[in-house]
Coordinates of C-alpha atoms in Angstrom, one line a residue:
M1080 CA 29.3 -11.0 -0.7
R1081 CA 32.1 -10.2 1.8
K1082 CA 34.9 -8.1 0.6
D1083 CA 37.5 -10.2 2.5
V1084 CA 37.8 -13.4 4.4
R1085 CA 39.6 -13.9 7.8
I1086 CA 40.6 -17.6 8.5
L1087 CA 41.7 -18.6 12.0
L1088 CA 43.5 -21.9 12.7
V1089 CA 43.2 -23.4 16.2
G1090 CA 43.9 -26.8 17.7
E1091 CA 46.2 -28.7 20.1
P1092 CA 49.9 -28.0 20.2
R1093 CA 52.1 -29.8 17.6
V1094 CA 49.2 -30.8 15.3
G1095 CA 50.7 -28.9 12.4
K1096 CA 48.8 -25.5 12.3
T1097 CA 51.8 -23.4 11.5
S1098 CA 53.2 -26.0 9.0
L1099 CA 50.0 -25.9 7.0
I1100 CA 50.2 -22.1 6.7
M1101 CA 53.9 -22.1 5.7
S1102 CA 53.4 -25.0 3.2
L1103 CA 50.6 -23.0 1.5
V1104 CA 52.7 -19.9 1.2
S1105 CA 56.0 -21.4 0.2
E1106 CA 54.6 -24.5 -1.6
E1107 CA 57.0 -26.7 0.2
F1108 CA 57.4 -28.2 3.7
P1109 CA 59.5 -25.9 5.9
D1110 CA 62.7 -27.3 7.4
E1111 CA 62.3 -25.2 10.5
V1112 CA 58.8 -24.3 11.8
P1113 CA 58.5 -21.3 14.2
P1114 CA 56.2 -21.5 17.2
R1115 CA 53.6 -19.3 15.4
A1116 CA 53.3 -17.9 11.9
E1117 CA 52.6 -14.2 11.5
E1118 CA 49.3 -13.2 10.0
I1119 CA 49.5 -13.4 6.2
T1120 CA 47.3 -11.9 3.5
I1121 CA 46.7 -13.6 0.2
P1122 CA 45.8 -11.1 -2.6
A1123 CA 42.5 -11.4 -4.3
D1124 CA 44.0 -12.1 -7.8
V1125 CA 45.5 -15.4 -6.6
T1126 CA 42.5 -16.8 -4.7
P1127 CA 39.8 -18.9 -6.4
E1128 CA 37.0 -16.5 -5.3
R1129 CA 38.9 -13.3 -6.1
V1130 CA 38.6 -12.1 -2.5
P1131 CA 41.5 -11.0 -0.2
T1132 CA 42.1 -13.7 2.4
H1133 CA 43.8 -13.2 5.8
I1134 CA 45.1 -16.3 7.5
V1135 CA 45.8 -16.2 11.3
D1136 CA 47.7 -18.7 13.3
Y1137 CA 47.2 -19.5 17.0
S1138 CA 49.8 -20.8 19.5
E1139 CA 49.0 -21.7 23.0
T1140 CA 52.6 -20.9 24.1
E1141 CA 52.8 -17.5 22.4
Q1142 CA 49.3 -16.1 23.1
T1143 CA 47.0 -15.6 26.0
D1144 CA 43.4 -16.8 26.3
E1145 CA 42.2 -13.2 25.9
Q1146 CA 44.1 -12.9 22.6
L1147 CA 42.5 -16.2 21.5
Y1148 CA 39.0 -14.9 22.3
Q1149 CA 39.7 -11.7 20.4
E1150 CA 40.8 -13.7 17.3
I1151 CA 37.7 -15.9 17.6
S1152 CA 35.4 -12.8 17.6
K1153 CA 37.2 -11.4 14.5
A1154 CA 37.3 -14.6 12.4
N1155 CA 34.9 -15.3 9.5
V1156 CA 35.7 -19.1 9.6
I1157 CA 37.7 -21.2 12.0
C1158 CA 39.7 -24.3 11.1
I1159 CA 40.0 -26.8 14.0
V1160 CA 43.2 -28.7 13.2
Y1161 CA 43.8 -32.2 14.7
A1162 CA 46.4 -34.9 13.9
V1163 CA 45.0 -38.0 12.3
N1164 CA 47.5 -40.1 14.2
N1165 CA 46.6 -38.5 17.6
K1166 CA 43.3 -39.6 19.2
N1167 CA 43.7 -37.1 22.0
S1168 CA 43.7 -34.2 19.5
I1169 CA 40.5 -35.6 17.9
E1170 CA 38.8 -35.9 21.2
K1171 CA 39.7 -32.3 22.0
V1172 CA 37.7 -31.1 19.0
T1173 CA 34.4 -31.9 20.8
S1174 CA 35.5 -31.6 24.4
Q1175 CA 37.3 -28.3 24.2
W1176 CA 37.4 -26.4 20.9
I1177 CA 33.8 -26.5 19.6
P1178 CA 32.4 -25.6 23.0
L1179 CA 35.0 -22.8 23.5
I1180 CA 34.2 -21.3 20.1
N1181 CA 30.4 -21.6 20.6
D1182 CA 30.6 -19.9 24.0
R1183 CA 32.4 -16.9 22.3
T1184 CA 30.0 -16.5 19.4
D1185 CA 26.3 -15.6 19.0
K1186 CA 24.0 -18.6 18.8
D1187 CA 22.1 -17.1 15.9
S1188 CA 25.2 -16.3 13.9
R1189 CA 27.6 -19.1 14.5
V1190 CA 31.0 -19.0 12.8
P1191 CA 31.4 -21.8 10.2
L1192 CA 33.9 -24.5 11.2
I1193 CA 36.2 -26.6 9.1
L1194 CA 37.7 -29.8 10.6
V1195 CA 41.2 -30.3 9.4
G1196 CA 42.9 -33.7 9.8
N1197 CA 46.6 -33.1 9.3
K1198 CA 49.6 -35.6 9.0
S1199 CA 47.6 -38.0 6.8
D1200 CA 51.0 -39.1 5.4
L1201 CA 51.8 -40.9 8.7
V1202 CA 48.8 -43.3 8.7
E1203 CA 47.3 -45.7 6.2
H1204 CA 43.7 -45.3 7.4
S1205 CA 41.2 -42.4 7.3
S1206 CA 39.8 -40.6 10.4
M1207 CA 36.4 -39.9 8.7
E1208 CA 34.6 -42.7 10.5
T1209 CA 35.4 -41.0 13.8
I1210 CA 34.7 -37.5 12.4
L1211 CA 31.3 -38.1 10.6
P1212 CA 29.3 -38.4 13.9
I1213 CA 30.8 -35.2 15.0
M1214 CA 29.8 -33.4 11.8
N1215 CA 26.3 -34.8 12.2
Q1216 CA 26.1 -33.5 15.8
Y1217 CA 27.3 -29.9 15.1
T1218 CA 25.5 -28.2 12.2
E1219 CA 28.1 -25.3 12.2
I1220 CA 30.7 -27.7 10.8
E1221 CA 30.8 -27.1 7.0
T1222 CA 33.2 -29.9 6.0
C1223 CA 36.2 -32.0 7.0
V1224 CA 39.4 -32.1 5.0
E1225 CA 42.3 -34.6 5.5
C1226 CA 45.6 -33.2 4.4
S1227 CA 49.4 -33.4 4.8
A1228 CA 51.6 -30.3 5.2
K1229 CA 54.6 -32.4 4.5
N1230 CA 53.3 -33.9 1.2
L1231 CA 51.3 -30.7 0.3
K1232 CA 48.2 -32.9 0.0
N1233 CA 45.0 -30.9 -0.1
I1234 CA 46.6 -27.8 1.3
S1235 CA 45.1 -25.5 -1.3
E1236 CA 41.8 -27.3 -1.0
L1237 CA 41.7 -26.7 2.7
F1238 CA 41.9 -23.0 2.4
Y1239 CA 39.5 -23.0 -0.6
Y1240 CA 36.9 -24.7 1.5
A1241 CA 37.5 -22.3 4.3
Q1242 CA 37.0 -19.4 2.0
K1243 CA 34.0 -21.0 0.4
A1244 CA 32.4 -21.6 3.9
V1245 CA 32.4 -17.8 4.3
L1246 CA 31.4 -16.7 0.8
H1247 CA 29.0 -19.5 0.2
P1248 CA 27.7 -20.6 3.6
T1249 CA 25.4 -23.6 4.0
G1250 CA 23.6 -22.2 7.1
P1251 CA 21.2 -19.8 5.4
L1252 CA 20.3 -22.3 2.7
Y1253 CA 20.0 -25.8 4.1
C1254 CA 19.0 -27.6 7.3
P1255 CA 21.1 -30.8 7.7
E1256 CA 18.8 -32.3 10.3
E1257 CA 15.7 -32.1 8.1
K1258 CA 17.8 -32.6 4.9
E1259 CA 15.9 -29.8 3.1
M1260 CA 16.2 -26.2 2.2
K1261 CA 15.2 -23.5 4.7
P1262 CA 12.0 -21.5 4.2
A1263 CA 13.9 -18.3 3.4
C1264 CA 15.9 -20.0 0.7
I1265 CA 12.7 -21.5 -0.8
K1266 CA 11.0 -18.1 -0.8
A1267 CA 13.9 -16.5 -2.6
L1268 CA 14.2 -19.2 -5.2
T1269 CA 10.5 -19.1 -5.8
R1270 CA 10.7 -15.4 -6.5
I1271 CA 13.5 -16.1 -8.9
F1272 CA 11.5 -18.8 -10.6
K1273 CA 8.5 -16.5 -11.1
I1274 CA 10.6 -13.7 -12.6
T1275 CA 12.3 -16.1 -15.0
D1276 CA 9.0 -17.7 -16.0
Q1277 CA 8.3 -14.9 -18.5
D1278 CA 5.1 -16.4 -19.9
N1279 CA 3.7 -17.3 -16.5
D1280 CA 2.8 -20.8 -17.4
G1281 CA 4.3 -22.4 -14.3
I1282 CA 7.2 -24.0 -16.1
L1283 CA 10.6 -23.0 -17.4
N1284 CA 10.9 -23.9 -21.1
D1285 CA 14.3 -24.3 -22.9
A1286 CA 14.4 -20.6 -23.9
E1287 CA 13.7 -19.4 -20.3
L1288 CA 16.3 -21.9 -18.9
N1289 CA 18.9 -20.6 -21.3
F1290 CA 18.1 -17.0 -20.5
F1291 CA 18.4 -17.9 -16.8
Q1292 CA 21.7 -19.6 -17.4
R1293 CA 23.1 -16.6 -19.3
A1294 CA 21.9 -14.1 -16.8
C1295 CA 23.5 -15.9 -13.8
F1296 CA 26.6 -17.6 -15.4
N1297 CA 27.1 -15.7 -18.6
T1298 CA 26.9 -18.8 -20.8
P1299 CA 24.1 -20.8 -22.3
L1300 CA 23.4 -24.5 -21.8
A1301 CA 24.0 -26.9 -24.7
P1302 CA 20.8 -28.8 -25.8
Q1303 CA 22.2 -32.0 -24.5
A1304 CA 23.1 -30.4 -21.1
L1305 CA 19.5 -29.2 -20.8
E1306 CA 18.2 -32.7 -21.4
D1307 CA 20.6 -34.1 -18.9
V1308 CA 19.4 -31.7 -16.3
K1309 CA 15.8 -32.5 -16.9
N1310 CA 16.5 -36.2 -16.9
V1311 CA 18.1 -35.9 -13.4
V1312 CA 14.9 -34.2 -12.2
R1313 CA 12.6 -36.8 -13.9
K1314 CA 14.4 -39.6 -12.1
N1315 CA 14.1 -38.0 -8.6
V1316 CA 10.9 -35.9 -8.7
S1317 CA 7.6 -37.2 -10.3
D1318 CA 6.2 -33.8 -11.2
G1319 CA 9.6 -32.0 -11.6
V1320 CA 9.2 -31.8 -15.3
F1321 CA 6.0 -31.0 -17.2
D1322 CA 5.5 -30.5 -20.9
N1323 CA 9.3 -30.8 -21.3
G1324 CA 9.7 -27.8 -19.0
L1325 CA 11.1 -27.5 -15.5
T1326 CA 8.4 -26.9 -12.8
L1327 CA 9.0 -25.0 -9.5
K1328 CA 9.3 -28.3 -7.7
G1329 CA 11.9 -29.4 -10.1
F1330 CA 13.7 -26.1 -9.9
L1331 CA 13.9 -26.3 -6.1
F1332 CA 15.0 -29.9 -6.2
L1333 CA 18.0 -29.0 -8.4
H1334 CA 19.2 -26.4 -5.9
T1335 CA 18.7 -28.9 -3.1
L1336 CA 20.9 -31.3 -5.0
F1337 CA 23.6 -28.7 -5.6
I1338 CA 23.7 -27.9 -1.9
Q1339 CA 23.8 -31.6 -0.8
R1340 CA 26.7 -32.2 -3.2
G1341 CA 28.7 -29.3 -1.8
R1342 CA 28.1 -27.0 -4.8
H1343 CA 26.7 -24.1 -2.7
E1344 CA 28.4 -21.6 -4.9
T1345 CA 26.0 -22.4 -7.7
T1346 CA 22.9 -21.5 -5.6
W1347 CA 24.7 -18.5 -4.1
T1348 CA 25.6 -17.2 -7.6
V1349 CA 21.9 -17.3 -8.6
L1350 CA 20.8 -15.7 -5.4
R1351 CA 23.3 -12.8 -5.6
R1352 CA 22.5 -12.2 -9.2
F1353 CA 18.9 -11.6 -8.2
G1354 CA 19.9 -9.2 -5.5
Y1355 CA 20.2 -11.3 -2.3
D1356 CA 22.7 -10.9 0.5
D1357 CA 24.1 -13.5 2.9
D1358 CA 20.9 -13.3 5.0
L1359 CA 18.7 -13.9 2.0
E1360 CA 17.4 -10.3 2.1
L1361 CA 17.5 -8.1 -1.0
T1362 CA 20.3 -5.6 -0.6
Q1363 CA 19.9 -1.9 -0.5
D1364 CA 22.3 -1.5 -3.4
Y1365 CA 20.1 -3.7 -5.5
L1366 CA 16.8 -2.1 -4.5
F1367 CA 18.0 1.6 -4.5
P1368 CA 20.7 2.1 -7.1
P1369 CA 22.1 5.7 -7.2
L1370 CA 20.1 8.2 -9.2
K1371 CA 21.0 11.9 -9.3
I1372 CA 18.0 14.3 -9.6
P1373 CA 19.0 18.0 -9.9
P1374 CA 16.6 20.7 -8.5
D1375 CA 13.7 21.6 -10.7
C1376 CA 13.9 18.3 -12.5
T1377 CA 11.4 15.5 -12.4
T1378 CA 11.5 11.7 -13.0
E1379 CA 9.6 9.8 -15.7
L1380 CA 9.7 6.2 -17.0
N1381 CA 11.4 5.8 -20.3
H1382 CA 10.3 3.7 -23.3
N1383 CA 12.1 0.6 -22.3
A1384 CA 10.6 0.7 -18.8
Y1385 CA 7.1 0.9 -20.3
L1386 CA 7.8 -2.0 -22.6
F1387 CA 8.9 -4.0 -19.5
L1388 CA 5.8 -3.1 -17.5
Q1389 CA 3.7 -3.9 -20.5
S1390 CA 5.2 -7.4 -20.6
V1391 CA 4.6 -7.8 -16.9
F1392 CA 0.9 -6.8 -17.4
D1393 CA 0.5 -9.2 -20.4
K1394 CA 2.2 -12.0 -18.4
H1395 CA -0.5 -11.8 -15.7
D1396 CA -3.5 -10.8 -17.7
L1397 CA -4.4 -14.5 -18.2
D1398 CA -7.9 -13.9 -19.7
R1399 CA -6.6 -11.2 -22.0
D1400 CA -9.4 -8.7 -21.1
C1401 CA -7.0 -5.8 -20.7
G1402 CA -7.8 -5.6 -17.0
L1403 CA -6.2 -7.1 -13.9
S1404 CA -8.7 -9.0 -11.7
P1405 CA -8.0 -9.2 -7.9
D1406 CA -6.4 -12.6 -8.3
E1407 CA -4.3 -11.5 -11.3
L1408 CA -3.1 -8.5 -9.4
K1409 CA -2.3 -10.6 -6.4
D1410 CA -0.3 -13.0 -8.6
L1411 CA 1.6 -10.1 -10.1
F1412 CA 2.7 -8.9 -6.7
K1413 CA 3.8 -12.3 -5.4
V1414 CA 7.4 -11.4 -6.1
F1415 CA 7.0 -8.5 -3.6
P1416 CA 7.4 -8.9 0.2
Y1417 CA 4.2 -6.9 0.7
M1418 CA 1.2 -5.6 -1.3
P1419 CA 2.3 -2.2 -2.7
W1420 CA -1.1 -0.9 -3.9
G1421 CA -4.0 -0.2 -1.5
P1422 CA -7.7 0.0 -2.3
D1423 CA -7.4 3.7 -3.1
V1424 CA -5.5 2.9 -6.3
H1425 CA -8.8 1.8 -7.9
N1426 CA -10.0 5.4 -7.4
T1427 CA -6.7 6.9 -8.6
V1428 CA -6.6 5.3 -12.1
C1429 CA -8.9 4.1 -14.7
T1430 CA -10.8 0.8 -14.1
N1431 CA -13.2 -1.2 -16.1
D1432 CA -16.9 -1.7 -15.4
R1433 CA -16.0 -4.4 -12.8
G1434 CA -13.7 -2.1 -11.0
W1435 CA -10.5 -3.9 -12.2
I1436 CA -7.4 -1.8 -13.1
T1437 CA -7.1 -1.5 -16.8
Y1438 CA -3.9 -1.6 -18.8
Q1439 CA -3.9 2.2 -19.1
G1440 CA -4.7 2.6 -15.4
Y1441 CA -1.8 0.2 -14.6
L1442 CA 0.7 2.2 -16.5
S1443 CA -0.7 5.4 -15.1
Q1444 CA -0.1 4.2 -11.5
W1445 CA 3.5 3.3 -12.3
T1446 CA 3.9 6.8 -13.9
L1447 CA 2.5 8.4 -10.8
T1448 CA 4.8 6.5 -8.5
T1449 CA 7.8 7.4 -10.5
Y1450 CA 7.1 11.1 -10.2
L1451 CA 5.9 11.2 -6.6
D1452 CA 8.5 8.8 -5.1
V1453 CA 11.1 7.6 -7.6
Q1454 CA 13.0 5.6 -4.9
R1455 CA 9.9 3.6 -4.3
C1456 CA 9.6 3.0 -8.0
L1457 CA 13.2 1.7 -8.1
E1458 CA 12.4 -0.6 -5.3
Y1459 CA 9.2 -2.0 -7.0
M1460 CA 11.1 -2.4 -10.3
G1461 CA 13.8 -4.3 -8.4
Y1462 CA 11.2 -6.7 -7.0
L1463 CA 10.0 -7.4 -10.5
G1464 CA 13.6 -8.1 -11.7
Y1465 CA 13.8 -5.3 -14.2
S1466 CA 17.6 -5.3 -14.4
I1467 CA 17.8 -9.0 -15.0
I1468 CA 14.9 -9.3 -17.6
S1469 CA 15.9 -6.1 -19.4
E1470 CA 19.6 -6.9 -19.1
Q1471 CA 20.5 -3.5 -17.6
E1472 CA 23.0 -2.7 -14.9
S1473 CA 20.2 -1.6 -12.5
Q1474 CA 16.6 -0.4 -12.5
A1475 CA 17.9 3.2 -12.6
A1476 CA 18.2 2.7 -16.3
A1477 CA 14.3 2.7 -16.4
V1478 CA 14.1 6.3 -15.3
T1479 CA 14.6 9.5 -17.3
V1480 CA 15.4 12.7 -15.4
T1481 CA 13.9 15.6 -17.2
R1482 CA 15.8 18.9 -17.9
D1483 CA 15.5 21.9 -15.6
K1484 CA 12.1 23.6 -15.7
K1485 CA 13.8 27.0 -16.3
I1486 CA 15.1 25.7 -19.7
D1487 CA 11.6 24.7 -20.6
L1488 CA 10.4 28.2 -19.8
Q1489 CA 13.2 29.8 -21.8
K1490 CA 12.5 27.6 -24.9
K1491 CA 8.7 28.0 -24.4
Q1492 CA 8.3 24.3 -24.8
T1493 CA 9.0 21.1 -22.9
Q1494 CA 10.2 17.6 -23.5
R1495 CA 8.3 16.2 -20.5
N1496 CA 5.5 13.7 -20.9
V1497 CA 4.2 14.1 -17.4
F1498 CA 2.5 17.3 -16.1
R1499 CA 0.9 18.4 -12.8
C1500 CA -2.1 20.5 -11.9
N1501 CA -3.3 21.6 -8.5
V1502 CA -7.0 21.6 -7.8
I1503 CA -8.1 24.0 -5.0
G1504 CA -11.4 25.4 -3.9
M1505 CA -14.0 25.7 -1.1
K1506 CA -15.5 22.5 0.4
G1507 CA -18.4 21.2 -1.6
C1508 CA -17.5 23.1 -4.8
G1509 CA -16.8 19.9 -6.7
K1510 CA -13.1 19.2 -6.5
S1511 CA -13.4 15.5 -5.8
A1512 CA -15.9 15.2 -8.6
F1513 CA -13.6 17.0 -10.9
L1514 CA -10.8 14.5 -10.2
Q1515 CA -13.0 11.4 -10.6
A1516 CA -14.5 12.8 -13.8
F1517 CA -11.0 12.8 -15.3
L1518 CA -11.2 9.0 -14.9
G1519 CA -14.4 8.8 -16.8
R1520 CA -16.7 8.5 -13.8
N1521 CA -20.0 10.4 -13.7
L1522 CA -21.7 11.5 -10.5
M1523 CA -23.7 8.3 -10.2
R1524 CA -20.5 6.2 -10.2
Q1525 CA -18.7 8.5 -7.9
R1526 CA -21.4 8.1 -5.2
Q1527 CA -20.6 4.4 -5.0
I1528 CA -17.0 5.1 -3.8
R1529 CA -16.4 4.2 -0.2
E1530 CA -15.2 7.0 2.0
D1531 CA -12.1 5.0 3.2
H1532 CA -11.2 4.2 -0.4
K1533 CA -11.1 7.7 -1.7
S1534 CA -7.9 9.0 -3.3
F1535 CA -6.3 12.5 -3.4
Y1536 CA -5.0 11.7 -6.8
A1537 CA -6.4 11.0 -10.2
I1538 CA -4.1 10.0 -13.1
N1539 CA -5.0 9.5 -16.7
T1540 CA -3.7 10.3 -20.2
T1541 CA -4.7 13.1 -22.5
Y1542 CA -3.8 13.8 -26.1
V1543 CA -2.3 17.1 -27.1
Y1544 CA -1.7 17.6 -30.9
G1545 CA -1.7 13.8 -31.3
Q1546 CA 0.8 13.2 -28.5
E1547 CA -0.1 11.1 -25.4
K1548 CA 0.7 13.0 -22.2
Y1549 CA 0.1 12.5 -18.5
L1550 CA -1.4 15.2 -16.2
L1551 CA -1.0 15.8 -12.5
Q1552 CA -2.1 18.8 -10.4
H1553 CA -0.1 19.9 -7.4
F1554 CA 1.6 23.0 -5.9
M1555 CA 1.3 26.2 -7.8
D1556 CA 3.3 29.4 -7.7
S1557 CA 2.8 33.0 -8.8
K1558 CA 4.1 32.2 -12.3
T1559 CA 1.8 29.3 -12.9
P1560 CA -1.0 30.0 -15.4
C1561 CA -4.5 29.4 -14.1
M1562 CA -7.8 28.1 -15.4
I1563 CA -11.1 29.1 -13.7
V1564 CA -13.6 26.2 -14.0
A1565 CA -17.3 26.8 -13.3
A1566 CA -18.0 23.5 -11.7
K1567 CA -21.5 22.0 -11.3
S1568 CA -22.6 23.8 -14.5
D1569 CA -25.6 21.5 -14.7
L1570 CA -27.1 23.4 -11.7
H1571 CA -28.8 26.8 -11.7
E1572 CA -26.2 29.5 -11.6
V1573 CA -26.1 31.5 -8.4
K1574 CA -24.4 34.8 -7.6
Q1575 CA -20.9 34.4 -6.4
D1576 CA -20.5 35.9 -2.9
C1577 CA -17.2 37.7 -3.6
S1578 CA -15.8 40.7 -5.2
P1579 CA -14.8 40.8 -8.0
S1580 CA -16.9 38.1 -9.5
P1581 CA -15.1 35.2 -11.4
S1582 CA -16.0 36.8 -14.8
D1583 CA -14.8 40.3 -13.7
F1584 CA -11.6 38.7 -12.3
C1585 CA -10.9 37.0 -15.6
R1586 CA -11.7 40.1 -17.6
K1587 CA -9.5 42.3 -15.4
H1588 CA -6.5 40.0 -15.8
K1589 CA -7.0 39.3 -19.5
M1590 CA -8.0 35.6 -18.9
P1591 CA -10.6 33.7 -20.7
P1592 CA -13.9 33.5 -19.0
P1593 CA -14.7 30.7 -16.5
Q1594 CA -15.0 27.3 -18.2
P1595 CA -18.2 25.4 -17.5
F1596 CA -17.9 21.8 -16.3
T1597 CA -20.1 19.1 -14.9
C1598 CA -19.7 15.4 -14.3
N1599 CA -23.4 14.9 -13.7
T1600 CA -23.9 13.2 -17.1
V1601 CA -25.3 10.0 -18.4
D1602 CA -22.2 9.2 -20.4
V1603 CA -18.5 9.6 -19.6
P1604 CA -17.7 13.3 -18.7
S1605 CA -16.0 15.3 -21.4
K1606 CA -12.2 15.4 -21.4
D1607 CA -11.8 18.7 -23.2
I1608 CA -11.0 20.7 -20.1
Y1609 CA -8.2 18.2 -19.1
I1610 CA -6.7 18.5 -22.5
K1611 CA -6.6 22.3 -22.1
L1612 CA -4.9 21.9 -18.8
T1613 CA -2.2 19.6 -20.2
T1614 CA -1.7 21.8 -23.2
M1615 CA -1.1 24.8 -21.0
A1616 CA 1.4 22.9 -18.9
M1617 CA 3.3 21.8 -22.0
Y1618 CA 3.6 25.4 -23.2
P1619 CA 3.7 27.4 -20.0
A1620 CA 5.1 30.6 -21.7
S1621 CA 2.5 30.7 -24.5
V1622 CA 0.4 33.8 -25.0
P1623 CA -3.2 33.3 -23.9
S1624 CA -5.4 32.5 -26.8
E1625 CA -8.8 30.8 -27.1
S1626 CA -8.4 30.0 -30.8
P1627 CA -6.9 26.6 -31.9
A1628 CA -3.3 26.6 -32.8
P1629 CA -1.8 25.6 -36.1
V1630 CA -0.6 22.0 -36.2
G1631 CA 3.0 23.0 -37.0
K1632 CA 3.4 25.6 -34.4
P1633 CA 1.0 25.1 -31.4
S1634 CA -0.2 28.0 -29.4
P1635 CA -2.2 26.5 -26.7
P1636 CA -5.0 28.0 -24.6
P1637 CA -4.0 29.6 -21.3
L1638 CA -4.4 28.0 -17.9
L1639 CA -7.6 29.1 -16.1
C1640 CA -8.8 29.1 -12.6
V1641 CA -12.0 27.4 -11.4
S1642 CA -15.2 28.9 -9.9
A1643 CA -18.1 26.8 -8.9
A1644 CA -21.7 27.5 -9.8
T1645 CA -22.4 27.4 -6.1
P1646 CA -20.7 29.9 -3.7
G1647 CA -16.9 29.4 -3.5
Y1648 CA -14.1 28.8 -6.0
A1649 CA -12.0 26.0 -7.2
A1650 CA -8.8 26.7 -9.1
C1651 CA -6.7 24.5 -11.4
A1652 CA -3.0 25.4 -11.8
P1653 CA -1.1 23.1 -14.1
A1654 CA 2.7 23.1 -13.7
T1655 CA 5.3 21.2 -15.7
G1656 CA 5.9 18.1 -13.7
L1657 CA 3.9 15.1 -12.4
T1658 CA 1.5 12.6 -13.8
T1659 CA -2.2 12.8 -14.5
S1660 CA -3.3 13.4 -11.0
L1661 CA -5.7 15.9 -9.5
V1662 CA -5.1 16.8 -5.9
S1663 CA -7.9 18.0 -3.6
H1664 CA -7.1 20.6 -1.0
P1665 CA -9.0 22.5 1.7
S1666 CA -10.6 25.9 1.1
F1667 CA -8.3 28.3 -0.6
P1668 CA -9.8 31.8 -1.4
L1669 CA -9.1 32.7 -5.0
R1670 CA -7.7 36.1 -4.1
H1671 CA -4.6 34.3 -2.8
V1672 CA -4.2 32.2 -5.9
M1673 CA -2.5 35.0 -7.9
Q1674 CA -1.6 37.4 -5.1
A1675 CA 1.9 38.0 -6.5
D1676 CA 0.6 38.4 -10.0
L1677 CA -2.0 41.0 -8.7
K1678 CA 0.7 43.0 -6.9
S1679 CA 2.9 42.9 -10.0
S1680 CA 0.0 43.9 -12.3
T1681 CA -1.0 46.8 -10.0
F1682 CA 2.5 48.1 -9.9
W1683 CA 2.9 48.2 -13.7
L1684 CA -0.6 49.6 -14.1
R1685 CA 0.2 52.5 -11.8
A1686 CA 3.5 53.1 -13.5
S1687 CA 1.9 53.1 -16.9
V1688 CA -0.8 55.6 -15.8
G1689 CA 1.8 57.9 -14.2
A1690 CA 4.0 57.8 -17.3
T1691 CA 1.0 58.7 -19.5
M1692 CA 0.0 61.6 -17.3
F1693 CA 3.5 62.9 -17.3
A1694 CA 3.7 62.7 -21.1
V1695 CA 0.4 64.6 -21.5
L1696 CA 1.3 67.3 -19.1
G1697 CA 4.7 67.7 -20.7
F1698 CA 3.2 68.0 -24.2
A1699 CA 0.7 70.6 -22.9
M1700 CA 3.4 72.7 -21.4
Y1701 CA 5.4 72.5 -24.6
R1702 CA 2.4 73.8 -26.6
A1703 CA 1.9 76.7 -24.2
L1704 CA 5.5 77.8 -24.5
L1705 CA 5.3 77.8 -28.3
K1706 CA 2.2 80.0 -28.3
Q1707 CA 3.8 82.6 -26.0
R1708 CA 6.8 82.9 -28.4

C-alpha cells in the first residue's frame, strides 16, 4: 500500500475547486477565496486510511500548461470538478479534461479519476443522469460525488473517496464492462481460499471462516453473521454453499459483491494480508523477510516449521498412504506460481515402492532447501502462507540460525540437527551408488534411474544415540575428520595402484582401517556407515575410537576416508552443517584430501625425533663427564 496520497483538483474556472479545499481545511465556507490554494498536507492520524494526503489545487490563471502537465504526472488521483448548475463545465469533462489527462498518462496505468459535482446547494435536481453515461464510457472513473463547498455537504466524503481510489483501486480487481473480477484477482483469491481451506475439502467451514476473519480483520464473526453471509450466497449462487460451508465459487462471489457495492477496501485488506501489492503480485517484503545469518552459521527449520509442513503434507495426502502421488504433489503446489521441485527430487529423498515422495522424504527435501538456499525456503513458505496459518510475523520465524561452528568445536559438541558430508573419489568408484544406498536403494533399483533425473544430493535421517539427525556431505577442509570407505566390497579385492595403500595410510595417521561397503544387496543397504558419519559430524573434536561410547557421555567413532575395491579412492568428510545429502564430485586423489594434515604431522614428527636425539646425546655426554671426574 502507498505511503502517501497526492490528490489533484482540476476543472473549469469558477466551479469551486479552491473553495472545496478551503472548506475541508477550515470546516467552514471561506468569505474570501483566493485564485488558487497552496498545496496542503493532511497528517496521517486525521485521515480515515491513516496515510498522509497531499491536496493540490490548479488555477488556469495562475499556472501554465506545462505546470499542469507536471502536476498530472505526479498525481495519484485526479478530481475533475464541475458545477452542477453549469452545463458547459459538465461538457468540458469529456471534451477537454479526460482526454487531456489520458494523453499525459500511460495507457496501462491510468490515473483514477473522481468526478465532483460542486454547488449542489444551488439546484434542486441531481446531475447523475448526465454523469452515469460518462462513467460507463470511461473505466478510469472510480466514482462521482455531488457536494457543496458552501454547505459543507459531502466534503469529507469527496476526499475519502479520492484517497480510497488510490489505496483501494478498482482497476486491478474488476472489469466494469464484463461485470466480473479480473483473472489476476481470481487467481490471488483462489490461492487465499486454498490456504484457508486447512482440511482441503474444497469448502470453508465455520471454523475456517472465523480463522480467516480473525487473520484479516482481527475479529471473529458472530454465528448469526456467518449465517447471513451464507444466506446471501445461497440466494445468488446455486453451488456457492455446500454442506453448510462456503465453496470457492461462493467465496469469489462474495468479493465480487463487495467490489460492486463499492467496498473495495474489504477485498484489498484480504489481499494485502496475504502478501499482495497493488499489481496483485506477492511483495518482496512478504516473500523475503530479513534474516541475519552470521559467518560459520547454518540455517535449519525449527519445531514449529516442521509441524506446519506436517499439516500441509497431511492436508494433501488424501489417501493417507504417507506418500504424495503426482496428483497430490501437484495439488500441494497449486498455491505456487511455478512447480518448485523437479524430477531429480525423487532421487534426492526417500520414495515408496511406486516412486512417490514419502513423508520423511518430503521433510528431508524441505530441510535440504533450508540449508542450501534459505531465501528460497522463505519464499516457498510464503507461498504456503506460513505466517498467516502459524500466526507469526513472517516466515523467518520458521528458521533457526545455528551458533558459530567455532563454539561447537570448543565445546566438543553441537546443537545442530543437520550435518554435511562430502563424497569424493575417482570416476566409477561407487560415489553415486553410495549416495543412493543412503536412500535405501540397492544396485538393482539404482540402475532404473534415468540419466537426466539423477541428483547430486541424497538426504535422509539417521539416529545417533536415539536422536534423529540429518546428514549432508559437502566441502571439506584440513580440520575435517575423514572416513575411508572400501566401496564395492562385494567384488574381489584388487591391489590399489597407489602408495601408500589405503590400509597403510590409515595406520600411519592413526585412523581406523577402511570400512567395507556395498549396495549390491537383495535387501535395503545397511545404514551403519551413515550413522558413523553423522556421529562424527556431531562430535568433530572427539578422540578417534572404534569402541561404542557410553550412553551418558558419547565418544563417537572418527570420520574415515573412502577407498574403493577397484583402483581409485572415494572419501567422505562430514562437517557440521547441511542436511542428509551426499554430493558426487570428480576425481580427487586422496593424497590431497589431508594435505595440510600431512604437512602438520610431518613437522611435528620431525620435531619429536630431533628433540629425542638431542636428549639422548645430552644424557650420553653428561654420563661421560661424570666418569672422567
